[in-house]
Amino acid sequence: MQSKGLIKFFAILFALVCIYQLSFTFVANKVKSDAKAFAGNDVAKEAKYLDSIGREKVFSLGFTDYTYNEVKDKQINKGLDLEGGINVILQISVKDILVGLSNESQDPVFNKALADATTNIKGNQTYLDAFFEAFDAASQGKVKLASPDVFFNKNLDGEIDLKMNDEQVKAVIRRKVNESVLSAFEVLRKRIDKFGVTQPNIQQLGETGRILVELPGAKDVDRIKKLLQSTAQLEFWETHKFEEVAPYLGQLNEALKATEVKVEVKENTQTGIDSLLTDSSKDSLANTKGNNPLFDKMLSYGGGPVLGYFAPKDTAAINGYLNRDSSKALLSPELRFARFVWGKPTTIDNEKKEKVDAVELYALKSDGRSGKPAISGGVVVDARDTFDQFGKPAVSMQMNGKGAKDWEELTGKAFTQKSSIAIVLDNVVYSAPGVSSGPISGGNSEISGNFTIDETKDLANVLRAGKLPAKADIVQSDVVGPSLGQEAIDNGMLSFLIGMALVVLWMILYYGKSGVYANISLLVNILFIFGILASLGAVLTLPGIAGIVLTIGMAVDANVIIFERAKEELDSGKSLEEAVNYSFTWKGAMSSIFDANITTALTALILLVFGTGPIKGFATTLLIGIGTSLFTSIFITRLFLDWSIRKNHNLTFSTPMTHNWFKNLNIDFLSKKKIAYAISGVLVIVSLVSLFFVNGLNQGVDFVGGRTFQIRFDKEVVASEVSSTLTKSFGTNVEAKTFGSGNQLKITTKYKVNEESEGVDQEVNRKLYDGLKSYFPSTSYENFVTNYDGKEIGILQASKVGPTIAEDIKTNSYWAVLGSLLVVFLYLLISFRKWQFSLGAVGAVFHDVIIVLGVYSLFWKFLPFNMEIDQAFIAAILTVIGYSLNDTVIVFDRVREFLGTHEEGTFNQVVNKALNTTISRTINTSLTTLIVLFAIFILGGETIRGFVFAILVGILVGTYSSLFIATPIMADTVNKQEERKRALKKE
């Protein structure tokens, strides 16, 4: 090998750089371990400790000292499935942005296009593209985007004029929408930076209007979702007094009696709103119960700006009453433009003096049809969390000059009229104080109410960061508890170590001393992989660990090909040095190695492009592993082999036990193609029948949308009983399956999956807790839903995928699989220069994919582990494609080599001979990978078991198809042409 000194220098330098990069990870983990020991189970204390030492020097290397913050930034980042935390994709409402840009246009074509875009949006299509498509269809060229009724308005003054055609307007609208999404991105980034989460990650996802937010280590899920989704639309409204609205409430109650179901009336001489205003009603509101649809739902009547107190579960019904046209017709002229808005949840005493949850109802005054508040939140320039005069948490605000002037006028008016000012954030009244000391000058104001300290910190944070330009909905989320993350690390590392140990043992057992050198290269390879991950700042996930473990199995492939070729050259009479030298040439083993690894890398690249989240982690580690495996196998192993030859060591490529294995084989593979075709035909037909007509596939929420929860109990439970209980609680079908051990369930529901507000997520969590409360008698709701270190029961993981995201994932998956097949077909066509080889390889891969899908279709109802079709399964399918091609390419490379030489015999005889000489390679490469995968399957944890099972089945089927499907297809399509060529050579 030329330039041995340069290779040694580069390898040593690369190894030192990797060790340097990894040292930061070890130091950061040590500091975190110390913090955890110091704080016990107190998460806040641990975070405070780490924050306090952020600028302290914790690591010295050479002449450079590093603070904890610097060390933390250089460590290998762990993904949510290993660290715990929350990962969400927020969809900024492009529809709201368009409505704003149009100045809330009432044009029927415009509004029809908005509605049609919402309904007809296709997978991977942006809402903006869907809107433009729908507008073109609805307008038929009669209404222009530059119309004064659409986008030619004061909001786009100077941007759009009447002379512009639709294409020109579309370009402007695209830019304005992108600016709004970027503005939302910056607002969210500011909020997250102030939240205090370690190593947050926020990214814009192309031009989809989606923003990815990852918060490793975050534990208070409800708080985070509220922080992210709050638009921070702050408003100050005048309020109507209770006595001003009471007559209307009485009329509404009387009107509702004619339409609502009547119940038995209790003895009472007073009814309606009059009874609520008498002393007797104050003593017992229950007297009015029985035939008052509105008042029967009222927990307590109000006073001042509060109209009444209602149970949270009844707010939807009350909204329905108030929004009816018949109800609005009862409004007096003074109340004609009133807005009925709910307050922040609180607790009150009921008739039995018990604390119950309640929500206040307010009526806000607007300035007419425009429905605008007296003052908007845009005037707020600063906000701070503080405490009010009673020592309760509050938020103080400072307004700009105009806001201060308007605030003085508004408070003066409220003081004179003895009314209140409602402080409304995102359509929720946080407080409605009166003004007792005259107009307030200076622009200082305060929001007080039923707050916790964390809530005031978050509220001040979002007000400082500014409001979002449009609503932000969580369309996909993944929440993982730290306890589950630690289990994933433990399972992943155990499978990693055992898989590596088994491969190391097999290589020594089969190849002897050369196997030892291959193992040393393998250890160097692992060092390089982790070093590169640290250098790139990549995120390590559980699928990423699986990718590394799979790389261990694949890393020895190149060495196996080299060693097998060296054995063949030794058997042909070459010396040890000549055999080794030839095996490292392009005609020796290099063409097979590069073709096989490039096809695998192409599928990994496609996975990287189309995958999301953890799947990208799998693709990243697989790609890195392919690169480092090639380097260590070709260069590091070669250094050891050359050194051993130079020292006259007794270098062997087998052991006495394995020396004669697979030698002198003479299997007539092609003669068995009819049997193979028949077997494969039956398997493919059975798979297709099951896929399309019998069982179908168990599509996960990634493909159909929904919510899933991984819940652990303190004892074993019956899944069917839990499913029945939760179905009653939710009022819709809820699926529960045993997930691993008998005390753990995976629960899936589509309840309100189309609704993405933060309140809906809390509602689902509450229903889940209420339905399972009997299984958790001593666990509070907060402990049930909140992530914390050491958590053993309750929600360990929660995922949500909205239907739009699900459609996009499904579309991406189809393109990923089809794209990988097309790319590989083209690569093999270029490499082998015969389409028959490409057809054979792609035909075999198609065969493998159908059978793997068929196995999942046939057995997902019976096997005791998760067999859902999700993003991880698509990653497995692409891995199968890559690996199957890897195996097929090795076989085809030998066939091509033998066809290009003067081997005696017919075409079929030459092909059979080529196949027989590759059996040892095929078995060894498949066996080492299967050993590792089996270790992951048994020890890697429940969350990854279905993913690994797909790869296991795929590799078994792929090994078979390389010999009995790919080669016969190639032979059947190229046979006559090659026979004629060989006949001409003989003449």
PDB file of C-alpha atoms in Angstrom, residues 1-247:
ATOM      1  CA  MET A   1       0.000   0.000   0.000  1.00  0.00           C
ATOM      2  CA  GLN A   2       1.386   3.390  -1.014  1.00  0.00           C
ATOM      3  CA  SER A   3       1.615   6.304   1.458  1.00  0.00           C
ATOM      4  CA  LYS A   4       1.428   4.123   4.575  1.00  0.00           C
ATOM      5  CA  GLY A   5       3.026   6.877   6.621  1.00  0.00           C
ATOM      6  CA  LEU A   6       0.373   9.393   5.532  1.00  0.00           C
ATOM      7  CA  ILE A   7      -2.442   6.948   6.324  1.00  0.00           C
ATOM      8  CA  LYS A   8      -0.977   6.286   9.786  1.00  0.00           C
ATOM      9  CA  PHE A   9      -0.579  10.002  10.441  1.00  0.00           C
ATOM     10  CA  PHE A  10      -4.137  10.770   9.327  1.00  0.00           C
ATOM     11  CA  ALA A  11      -5.626   7.857  11.313  1.00  0.00           C
ATOM     12  CA  ILE A  12      -3.800   8.834  14.510  1.00  0.00           C
ATOM     13  CA  LEU A  13      -4.686  12.512  14.069  1.00  0.00           C
ATOM     14  CA  PHE A  14      -8.335  11.642  13.378  1.00  0.00           C
ATOM     15  CA  ALA A  15      -8.436   9.390  16.453  1.00  0.00           C
ATOM     16  CA  LEU A  16      -6.980  12.153  18.660  1.00  0.00           C
ATOM     17  CA  VAL A  17      -9.519  14.650  17.333  1.00  0.00           C
ATOM     18  CA  CYS A  18     -12.347  12.199  18.075  1.00  0.00           C
ATOM     19  CA  ILE A  19     -11.050  11.611  21.618  1.00  0.00           C
ATOM     20  CA  TYR A  20     -10.808  15.394  22.084  1.00  0.00           C
ATOM     21  CA  GLN A  21     -14.397  15.885  20.922  1.00  0.00           C
ATOM     22  CA  LEU A  22     -15.726  13.051  23.072  1.00  0.00           C
ATOM     23  CA  SER A  23     -13.935  14.333  26.185  1.00  0.00           C
ATOM     24  CA  PHE A  24     -16.481  17.168  26.443  1.00  0.00           C
ATOM     25  CA  THR A  25     -19.322  14.645  26.553  1.00  0.00           C
ATOM     26  CA  PHE A  26     -17.683  12.722  29.413  1.00  0.00           C
ATOM     27  CA  VAL A  27     -17.056  15.938  31.398  1.00  0.00           C
ATOM     28  CA  ALA A  28     -20.610  17.233  30.810  1.00  0.00           C
ATOM     29  CA  ASN A  29     -22.087  13.921  31.950  1.00  0.00           C
ATOM     30  CA  LYS A  30     -19.909  14.010  35.068  1.00  0.00           C
ATOM     31  CA  VAL A  31     -21.104  17.523  35.958  1.00  0.00           C
ATOM     32  CA  LYS A  32     -24.750  16.510  35.378  1.00  0.00           C
ATOM     33  CA  SER A  33     -24.255  13.454  37.565  1.00  0.00           C
ATOM     34  CA  ASP A  34     -22.857  15.649  40.348  1.00  0.00           C
ATOM     35  CA  ALA A  35     -25.791  18.041  39.980  1.00  0.00           C
ATOM     36  CA  LYS A  36     -28.295  15.202  40.198  1.00  0.00           C
ATOM     37  CA  ALA A  37     -26.595  13.833  43.317  1.00  0.00           C
ATOM     38  CA  PHE A  38     -26.589  17.309  44.894  1.00  0.00           C
ATOM     39  CA  ALA A  39     -30.249  17.990  44.148  1.00  0.00           C
ATOM     40  CA  GLY A  40     -31.699  14.564  44.869  1.00  0.00           C
ATOM     41  CA  ASN A  41     -35.021  14.393  43.011  1.00  0.00           C
ATOM     42  CA  ASP A  42     -35.538  18.162  43.077  1.00  0.00           C
ATOM     43  CA  VAL A  43     -35.567  19.122  39.381  1.00  0.00           C
ATOM     44  CA  ALA A  44     -35.670  22.862  40.072  1.00  0.00           C
ATOM     45  CA  LYS A  45     -32.719  22.604  42.444  1.00  0.00           C
ATOM     46  CA  GLU A  46     -30.754  20.615  39.862  1.00  0.00           C
ATOM     47  CA  ALA A  47     -31.458  23.192  37.133  1.00  0.00           C
ATOM     48  CA  LYS A  48     -30.488  26.028  39.483  1.00  0.00           C
ATOM     49  CA  TYR A  49     -27.230  24.268  40.343  1.00  0.00           C
ATOM     50  CA  LEU A  50     -26.298  23.762  36.677  1.00  0.00           C
ATOM     51  CA  ASP A  51     -27.235  27.354  35.888  1.00  0.00           C
ATOM     52  CA  SER A  52     -25.074  28.643  38.749  1.00  0.00           C
ATOM     53  CA  ILE A  53     -21.932  26.882  37.496  1.00  0.00           C
ATOM     54  CA  GLY A  54     -22.529  27.750  33.835  1.00  0.00           C
ATOM     55  CA  ARG A  55     -19.593  30.143  33.730  1.00  0.00           C
ATOM     56  CA  GLU A  56     -17.315  28.221  36.057  1.00  0.00           C
ATOM     57  CA  LYS A  57     -14.287  26.377  34.650  1.00  0.00           C
ATOM     58  CA  VAL A  58     -14.865  22.648  34.812  1.00  0.00           C
ATOM     59  CA  PHE A  59     -12.389  21.263  32.272  1.00  0.00           C
ATOM     60  CA  SER A  60      -8.789  22.015  31.290  1.00  0.00           C
ATOM     61  CA  LEU A  61      -7.161  20.707  28.137  1.00  0.00           C
ATOM     62  CA  GLY A  62      -3.651  21.815  27.334  1.00  0.00           C
ATOM     63  CA  PHE A  63      -3.497  25.573  27.773  1.00  0.00           C
ATOM     64  CA  THR A  64      -7.253  26.072  27.431  1.00  0.00           C
ATOM     65  CA  ASP A  65      -9.877  26.110  30.166  1.00  0.00           C
ATOM     66  CA  TYR A  66     -13.548  25.486  29.440  1.00  0.00           C
ATOM     67  CA  THR A  67     -16.613  26.574  31.388  1.00  0.00           C
ATOM     68  CA  TYR A  68     -19.565  24.251  31.880  1.00  0.00           C
ATOM     69  CA  ASN A  69     -21.584  26.153  29.269  1.00  0.00           C
ATOM     70  CA  GLU A  70     -18.773  25.682  26.720  1.00  0.00           C
ATOM     71  CA  VAL A  71     -18.423  21.990  27.562  1.00  0.00           C
ATOM     72  CA  LYS A  72     -22.193  21.537  27.309  1.00  0.00           C
ATOM     73  CA  ASP A  73     -22.253  23.095  23.834  1.00  0.00           C
ATOM     74  CA  LYS A  74     -19.594  20.638  22.584  1.00  0.00           C
ATOM     75  CA  GLN A  75     -21.062  17.406  23.954  1.00  0.00           C
ATOM     76  CA  ILE A  76     -23.016  14.815  21.970  1.00  0.00           C
ATOM     77  CA  ASN A  77     -26.621  15.907  22.204  1.00  0.00           C
ATOM     78  CA  LYS A  78     -29.121  13.248  23.189  1.00  0.00           C
ATOM     79  CA  GLY A  79     -32.472  13.130  21.430  1.00  0.00           C
ATOM     80  CA  LEU A  80     -35.775  13.267  23.267  1.00  0.00           C
ATOM     81  CA  ASP A  81     -36.130   9.498  23.318  1.00  0.00           C
ATOM     82  CA  LEU A  82     -32.886   9.338  25.344  1.00  0.00           C
ATOM     83  CA  GLU A  83     -33.016  12.603  27.297  1.00  0.00           C
ATOM     84  CA  GLY A  84     -36.745  13.017  27.757  1.00  0.00           C
ATOM     85  CA  GLY A  85     -38.508  16.249  26.850  1.00  0.00           C
ATOM     86  CA  ILE A  86     -40.894  17.511  24.210  1.00  0.00           C
ATOM     87  CA  ASN A  87     -40.725  17.757  20.434  1.00  0.00           C
ATOM     88  CA  VAL A  88     -43.473  19.654  18.638  1.00  0.00           C
ATOM     89  CA  ILE A  89     -44.196  20.863  15.132  1.00  0.00           C
ATOM     90  CA  LEU A  90     -46.164  24.099  15.161  1.00  0.00           C
ATOM     91  CA  GLN A  91     -48.255  25.057  12.152  1.00  0.00           C
ATOM     92  CA  ILE A  92     -48.448  28.811  11.769  1.00  0.00           C
ATOM     93  CA  SER A  93     -51.919  29.498  10.385  1.00  0.00           C
ATOM     94  CA  VAL A  94     -51.274  30.762   6.862  1.00  0.00           C
ATOM     95  CA  LYS A  95     -55.038  31.115   6.567  1.00  0.00           C
ATOM     96  CA  ASP A  96     -55.031  33.700   9.371  1.00  0.00           C
ATOM     97  CA  ILE A  97     -52.115  35.508   7.711  1.00  0.00           C
ATOM     98  CA  LEU A  98     -54.020  35.690   4.412  1.00  0.00           C
ATOM     99  CA  VAL A  99     -57.131  36.982   6.172  1.00  0.00           C
ATOM    100  CA  GLY A 100     -55.016  39.678   7.799  1.00  0.00           C
ATOM    101  CA  LEU A 101     -53.316  40.629   4.534  1.00  0.00           C
ATOM    102  CA  SER A 102     -56.740  40.938   2.878  1.00  0.00           C
ATOM    103  CA  ASN A 103     -57.900  43.257   5.680  1.00  0.00           C
ATOM    104  CA  GLU A 104     -60.493  40.614   6.615  1.00  0.00           C
ATOM    105  CA  SER A 105     -62.012  40.565   3.146  1.00  0.00           C
ATOM    106  CA  GLN A 106     -65.648  39.500   2.823  1.00  0.00           C
ATOM    107  CA  ASP A 107     -65.284  38.709  -0.882  1.00  0.00           C
ATOM    108  CA  PRO A 108     -67.151  35.410  -1.517  1.00  0.00           C
ATOM    109  CA  VAL A 109     -64.544  34.096  -3.991  1.00  0.00           C
ATOM    110  CA  PHE A 110     -61.732  34.806  -1.536  1.00  0.00           C
ATOM    111  CA  ASN A 111     -63.503  33.117   1.361  1.00  0.00           C
ATOM    112  CA  LYS A 112     -64.533  30.142  -0.770  1.00  0.00           C
ATOM    113  CA  ALA A 113     -60.889  29.710  -1.785  1.00  0.00           C
ATOM    114  CA  LEU A 114     -59.858  29.742   1.905  1.00  0.00           C
ATOM    115  CA  ALA A 115     -62.449  27.081   2.737  1.00  0.00           C
ATOM    116  CA  ASP A 116     -61.598  24.931  -0.293  1.00  0.00           C
ATOM    117  CA  ALA A 117     -57.866  25.134   0.462  1.00  0.00           C
ATOM    118  CA  THR A 118     -58.504  23.887   3.992  1.00  0.00           C
ATOM    119  CA  THR A 119     -60.553  20.953   2.688  1.00  0.00           C
ATOM    120  CA  ASN A 120     -58.607  19.993  -0.434  1.00  0.00           C
ATOM    121  CA  ILE A 121     -54.983  20.447   0.623  1.00  0.00           C
ATOM    122  CA  LYS A 122     -52.913  17.468  -0.564  1.00  0.00           C
ATOM    123  CA  GLY A 123     -49.998  15.704   1.117  1.00  0.00           C
ATOM    124  CA  ASN A 124     -46.820  17.818   0.994  1.00  0.00           C
ATOM    125  CA  GLN A 125     -48.730  20.750  -0.505  1.00  0.00           C
ATOM    126  CA  THR A 126     -48.430  24.037   1.355  1.00  0.00           C
ATOM    127  CA  TYR A 127     -51.618  25.834   2.384  1.00  0.00           C
ATOM    128  CA  LEU A 128     -50.578  28.838   0.292  1.00  0.00           C
ATOM    129  CA  ASP A 129     -50.270  26.732  -2.870  1.00  0.00           C
ATOM    130  CA  ALA A 130     -53.613  25.102  -2.099  1.00  0.00           C
ATOM    131  CA  PHE A 131     -55.175  28.570  -1.661  1.00  0.00           C
ATOM    132  CA  PHE A 132     -53.823  29.876  -4.961  1.00  0.00           C
ATOM    133  CA  GLU A 133     -55.077  26.732  -6.706  1.00  0.00           C
ATOM    134  CA  ALA A 134     -58.510  27.074  -5.085  1.00  0.00           C
ATOM    135  CA  PHE A 135     -58.705  30.818  -5.876  1.00  0.00           C
ATOM    136  CA  ASP A 136     -57.925  30.214  -9.556  1.00  0.00           C
ATOM    137  CA  ALA A 137     -60.656  27.573  -9.689  1.00  0.00           C
ATOM    138  CA  ALA A 138     -63.217  29.699  -7.850  1.00  0.00           C
ATOM    139  CA  SER A 139     -62.557  32.993  -9.651  1.00  0.00           C
ATOM    140  CA  GLN A 140     -62.390  31.591 -13.198  1.00  0.00           C
ATOM    141  CA  GLY A 141     -60.420  34.732 -14.070  1.00  0.00           C
ATOM    142  CA  LYS A 142     -63.314  37.028 -13.091  1.00  0.00           C
ATOM    143  CA  VAL A 143     -61.889  38.153  -9.740  1.00  0.00           C
ATOM    144  CA  LYS A 144     -58.270  39.264  -9.519  1.00  0.00           C
ATOM    145  CA  LEU A 145     -56.027  38.931  -6.500  1.00  0.00           C
ATOM    146  CA  ALA A 146     -55.239  42.631  -6.930  1.00  0.00           C
ATOM    147  CA  SER A 147     -58.920  43.494  -6.558  1.00  0.00           C
ATOM    148  CA  PRO A 148     -59.783  46.127  -3.893  1.00  0.00           C
ATOM    149  CA  ASP A 149     -61.993  43.450  -2.317  1.00  0.00           C
ATOM    150  CA  VAL A 150     -59.022  41.105  -1.888  1.00  0.00           C
ATOM    151  CA  PHE A 151     -55.402  42.238  -1.559  1.00  0.00           C
ATOM    152  CA  PHE A 152     -55.438  45.829  -2.849  1.00  0.00           C
ATOM    153  CA  ASN A 153     -55.954  47.448   0.560  1.00  0.00           C
ATOM    154  CA  LYS A 154     -54.247  49.541   3.230  1.00  0.00           C
ATOM    155  CA  ASN A 155     -52.461  46.504   4.714  1.00  0.00           C
ATOM    156  CA  LEU A 156     -50.538  46.070   1.453  1.00  0.00           C
ATOM    157  CA  ASP A 157     -50.280  49.721   0.521  1.00  0.00           C
ATOM    158  CA  GLY A 158     -47.302  50.206  -1.789  1.00  0.00           C
ATOM    159  CA  GLU A 159     -46.902  46.444  -2.247  1.00  0.00           C
ATOM    160  CA  ILE A 160     -49.826  45.739  -4.606  1.00  0.00           C
ATOM    161  CA  ASP A 161     -51.573  47.917  -7.189  1.00  0.00           C
ATOM    162  CA  LEU A 162     -54.525  47.387  -9.492  1.00  0.00           C
ATOM    163  CA  LYS A 163     -52.358  46.877 -12.577  1.00  0.00           C
ATOM    164  CA  MET A 164     -50.645  43.742 -11.224  1.00  0.00           C
ATOM    165  CA  ASN A 165     -51.648  40.357 -12.612  1.00  0.00           C
ATOM    166  CA  ASP A 166     -52.277  37.337 -10.392  1.00  0.00           C
ATOM    167  CA  GLU A 167     -48.760  35.911 -10.781  1.00  0.00           C
ATOM    168  CA  GLN A 168     -47.225  39.188  -9.644  1.00  0.00           C
ATOM    169  CA  VAL A 169     -49.566  39.340  -6.645  1.00  0.00           C
ATOM    170  CA  LYS A 170     -48.793  35.726  -5.767  1.00  0.00           C
ATOM    171  CA  ALA A 171     -45.081  36.584  -5.561  1.00  0.00           C
ATOM    172  CA  VAL A 172     -45.841  39.448  -3.142  1.00  0.00           C
ATOM    173  CA  ILE A 173     -48.159  37.306  -1.022  1.00  0.00           C
ATOM    174  CA  ARG A 174     -45.563  34.523  -0.828  1.00  0.00           C
ATOM    175  CA  ARG A 175     -42.999  37.021   0.426  1.00  0.00           C
ATOM    176  CA  LYS A 176     -45.378  38.523   2.988  1.00  0.00           C
ATOM    177  CA  VAL A 177     -46.401  35.081   4.266  1.00  0.00           C
ATOM    178  CA  ASN A 178     -42.746  34.051   4.569  1.00  0.00           C
ATOM    179  CA  GLU A 179     -42.040  37.281   6.481  1.00  0.00           C
ATOM    180  CA  SER A 180     -44.900  36.486   8.867  1.00  0.00           C
ATOM    181  CA  VAL A 181     -43.659  32.928   9.457  1.00  0.00           C
ATOM    182  CA  LEU A 182     -40.144  34.272  10.046  1.00  0.00           C
ATOM    183  CA  SER A 183     -41.606  36.759  12.511  1.00  0.00           C
ATOM    184  CA  ALA A 184     -43.358  33.890  14.301  1.00  0.00           C
ATOM    185  CA  PHE A 185     -40.091  31.962  14.320  1.00  0.00           C
ATOM    186  CA  GLU A 186     -38.285  34.883  15.993  1.00  0.00           C
ATOM    187  CA  VAL A 187     -41.052  35.360  18.558  1.00  0.00           C
ATOM    188  CA  LEU A 188     -40.961  31.666  19.475  1.00  0.00           C
ATOM    189  CA  ARG A 189     -37.168  31.693  19.643  1.00  0.00           C
ATOM    190  CA  LYS A 190     -37.238  34.585  22.116  1.00  0.00           C
ATOM    191  CA  ARG A 191     -39.825  32.820  24.261  1.00  0.00           C
ATOM    192  CA  ILE A 192     -37.828  29.590  24.295  1.00  0.00           C
ATOM    193  CA  ASP A 193     -34.528  31.336  25.044  1.00  0.00           C
ATOM    194  CA  LYS A 194     -36.101  32.843  28.157  1.00  0.00           C
ATOM    195  CA  PHE A 195     -37.711  29.569  29.223  1.00  0.00           C
ATOM    196  CA  GLY A 196     -34.414  28.159  30.485  1.00  0.00           C
ATOM    197  CA  VAL A 197     -34.389  24.771  28.742  1.00  0.00           C
ATOM    198  CA  THR A 198     -30.949  23.294  28.085  1.00  0.00           C
ATOM    199  CA  GLN A 199     -29.944  23.165  24.398  1.00  0.00           C
ATOM    200  CA  PRO A 200     -33.296  24.042  22.800  1.00  0.00           C
ATOM    201  CA  ASN A 201     -33.616  23.536  19.050  1.00  0.00           C
ATOM    202  CA  ILE A 202     -35.954  25.538  16.822  1.00  0.00           C
ATOM    203  CA  GLN A 203     -36.059  25.241  13.034  1.00  0.00           C
ATOM    204  CA  GLN A 204     -38.219  26.417  10.153  1.00  0.00           C
ATOM    205  CA  LEU A 205     -39.330  23.464   8.019  1.00  0.00           C
ATOM    206  CA  GLY A 206     -38.959  24.729   4.479  1.00  0.00           C
ATOM    207  CA  GLU A 207     -41.810  26.932   3.245  1.00  0.00           C
ATOM    208  CA  THR A 208     -44.564  24.885   4.848  1.00  0.00           C
ATOM    209  CA  GLY A 209     -45.315  27.438   7.567  1.00  0.00           C
ATOM    210  CA  ARG A 210     -44.223  24.827  10.103  1.00  0.00           C
ATOM    211  CA  ILE A 211     -41.741  25.325  12.910  1.00  0.00           C
ATOM    212  CA  LEU A 212     -39.999  22.485  14.738  1.00  0.00           C
ATOM    213  CA  VAL A 213     -39.310  23.016  18.432  1.00  0.00           C
ATOM    214  CA  GLU A 214     -37.288  20.514  20.487  1.00  0.00           C
ATOM    215  CA  LEU A 215     -36.854  21.031  24.205  1.00  0.00           C
ATOM    216  CA  PRO A 216     -34.697  18.234  25.666  1.00  0.00           C
ATOM    217  CA  GLY A 217     -35.129  17.742  29.378  1.00  0.00           C
ATOM    218  CA  ALA A 218     -38.358  19.776  29.540  1.00  0.00           C
ATOM    219  CA  LYS A 219     -40.816  18.242  31.988  1.00  0.00           C
ATOM    220  CA  ASP A 220     -43.891  20.476  32.438  1.00  0.00           C
ATOM    221  CA  VAL A 221     -45.650  19.613  29.190  1.00  0.00           C
ATOM    222  CA  ASP A 222     -48.853  21.632  29.651  1.00  0.00           C
ATOM    223  CA  ARG A 223     -46.865  24.737  30.567  1.00  0.00           C
ATOM    224  CA  ILE A 224     -44.655  24.423  27.490  1.00  0.00           C
ATOM    225  CA  LYS A 225     -47.565  23.894  25.099  1.00  0.00           C
ATOM    226  CA  LYS A 226     -49.285  26.952  26.513  1.00  0.00           C
ATOM    227  CA  LEU A 227     -46.081  28.976  26.134  1.00  0.00           C
ATOM    228  CA  LEU A 228     -45.657  27.921  22.503  1.00  0.00           C
ATOM    229  CA  GLN A 229     -49.254  28.298  21.363  1.00  0.00           C
ATOM    230  CA  SER A 230     -50.107  31.558  23.062  1.00  0.00           C
ATOM    231  CA  THR A 231     -50.432  34.211  20.371  1.00  0.00           C
ATOM    232  CA  ALA A 232     -49.970  36.840  23.138  1.00  0.00           C
ATOM    233  CA  GLN A 233     -52.885  38.819  21.695  1.00  0.00           C
ATOM    234  CA  LEU A 234     -53.225  41.228  24.621  1.00  0.00           C
ATOM    235  CA  GLU A 235     -56.248  43.536  24.730  1.00  0.00           C
ATOM    236  CA  PHE A 236     -57.878  45.943  27.177  1.00  0.00           C
ATOM    237  CA  TRP A 237     -61.694  46.087  27.086  1.00  0.00           C
ATOM    238  CA  GLU A 238     -64.416  47.967  28.855  1.00  0.00           C
ATOM    239  CA  THR A 239     -66.911  45.615  30.507  1.00  0.00           C
ATOM    240  CA  HIS A 240     -70.666  45.583  30.939  1.00  0.00           C
ATOM    241  CA  LYS A 241     -71.911  45.370  34.517  1.00  0.00           C
ATOM    242  CA  PHE A 242     -73.849  42.379  35.794  1.00  0.00           C
ATOM    243  CA  GLU A 243     -77.027  44.413  36.288  1.00  0.00           C
ATOM    244  CA  GLU A 244     -76.828  45.660  32.675  1.00  0.00           C
ATOM    245  CA  VAL A 245     -76.802  42.106  31.303  1.00  0.00           C
ATOM    246  CA  ALA A 246     -79.065  40.397  33.874  1.00  0.00           C
ATOM    247  CA  PRO A 247     -82.359  41.208  32.063  1.00  0.00           C
TER     248      PRO A 247
END
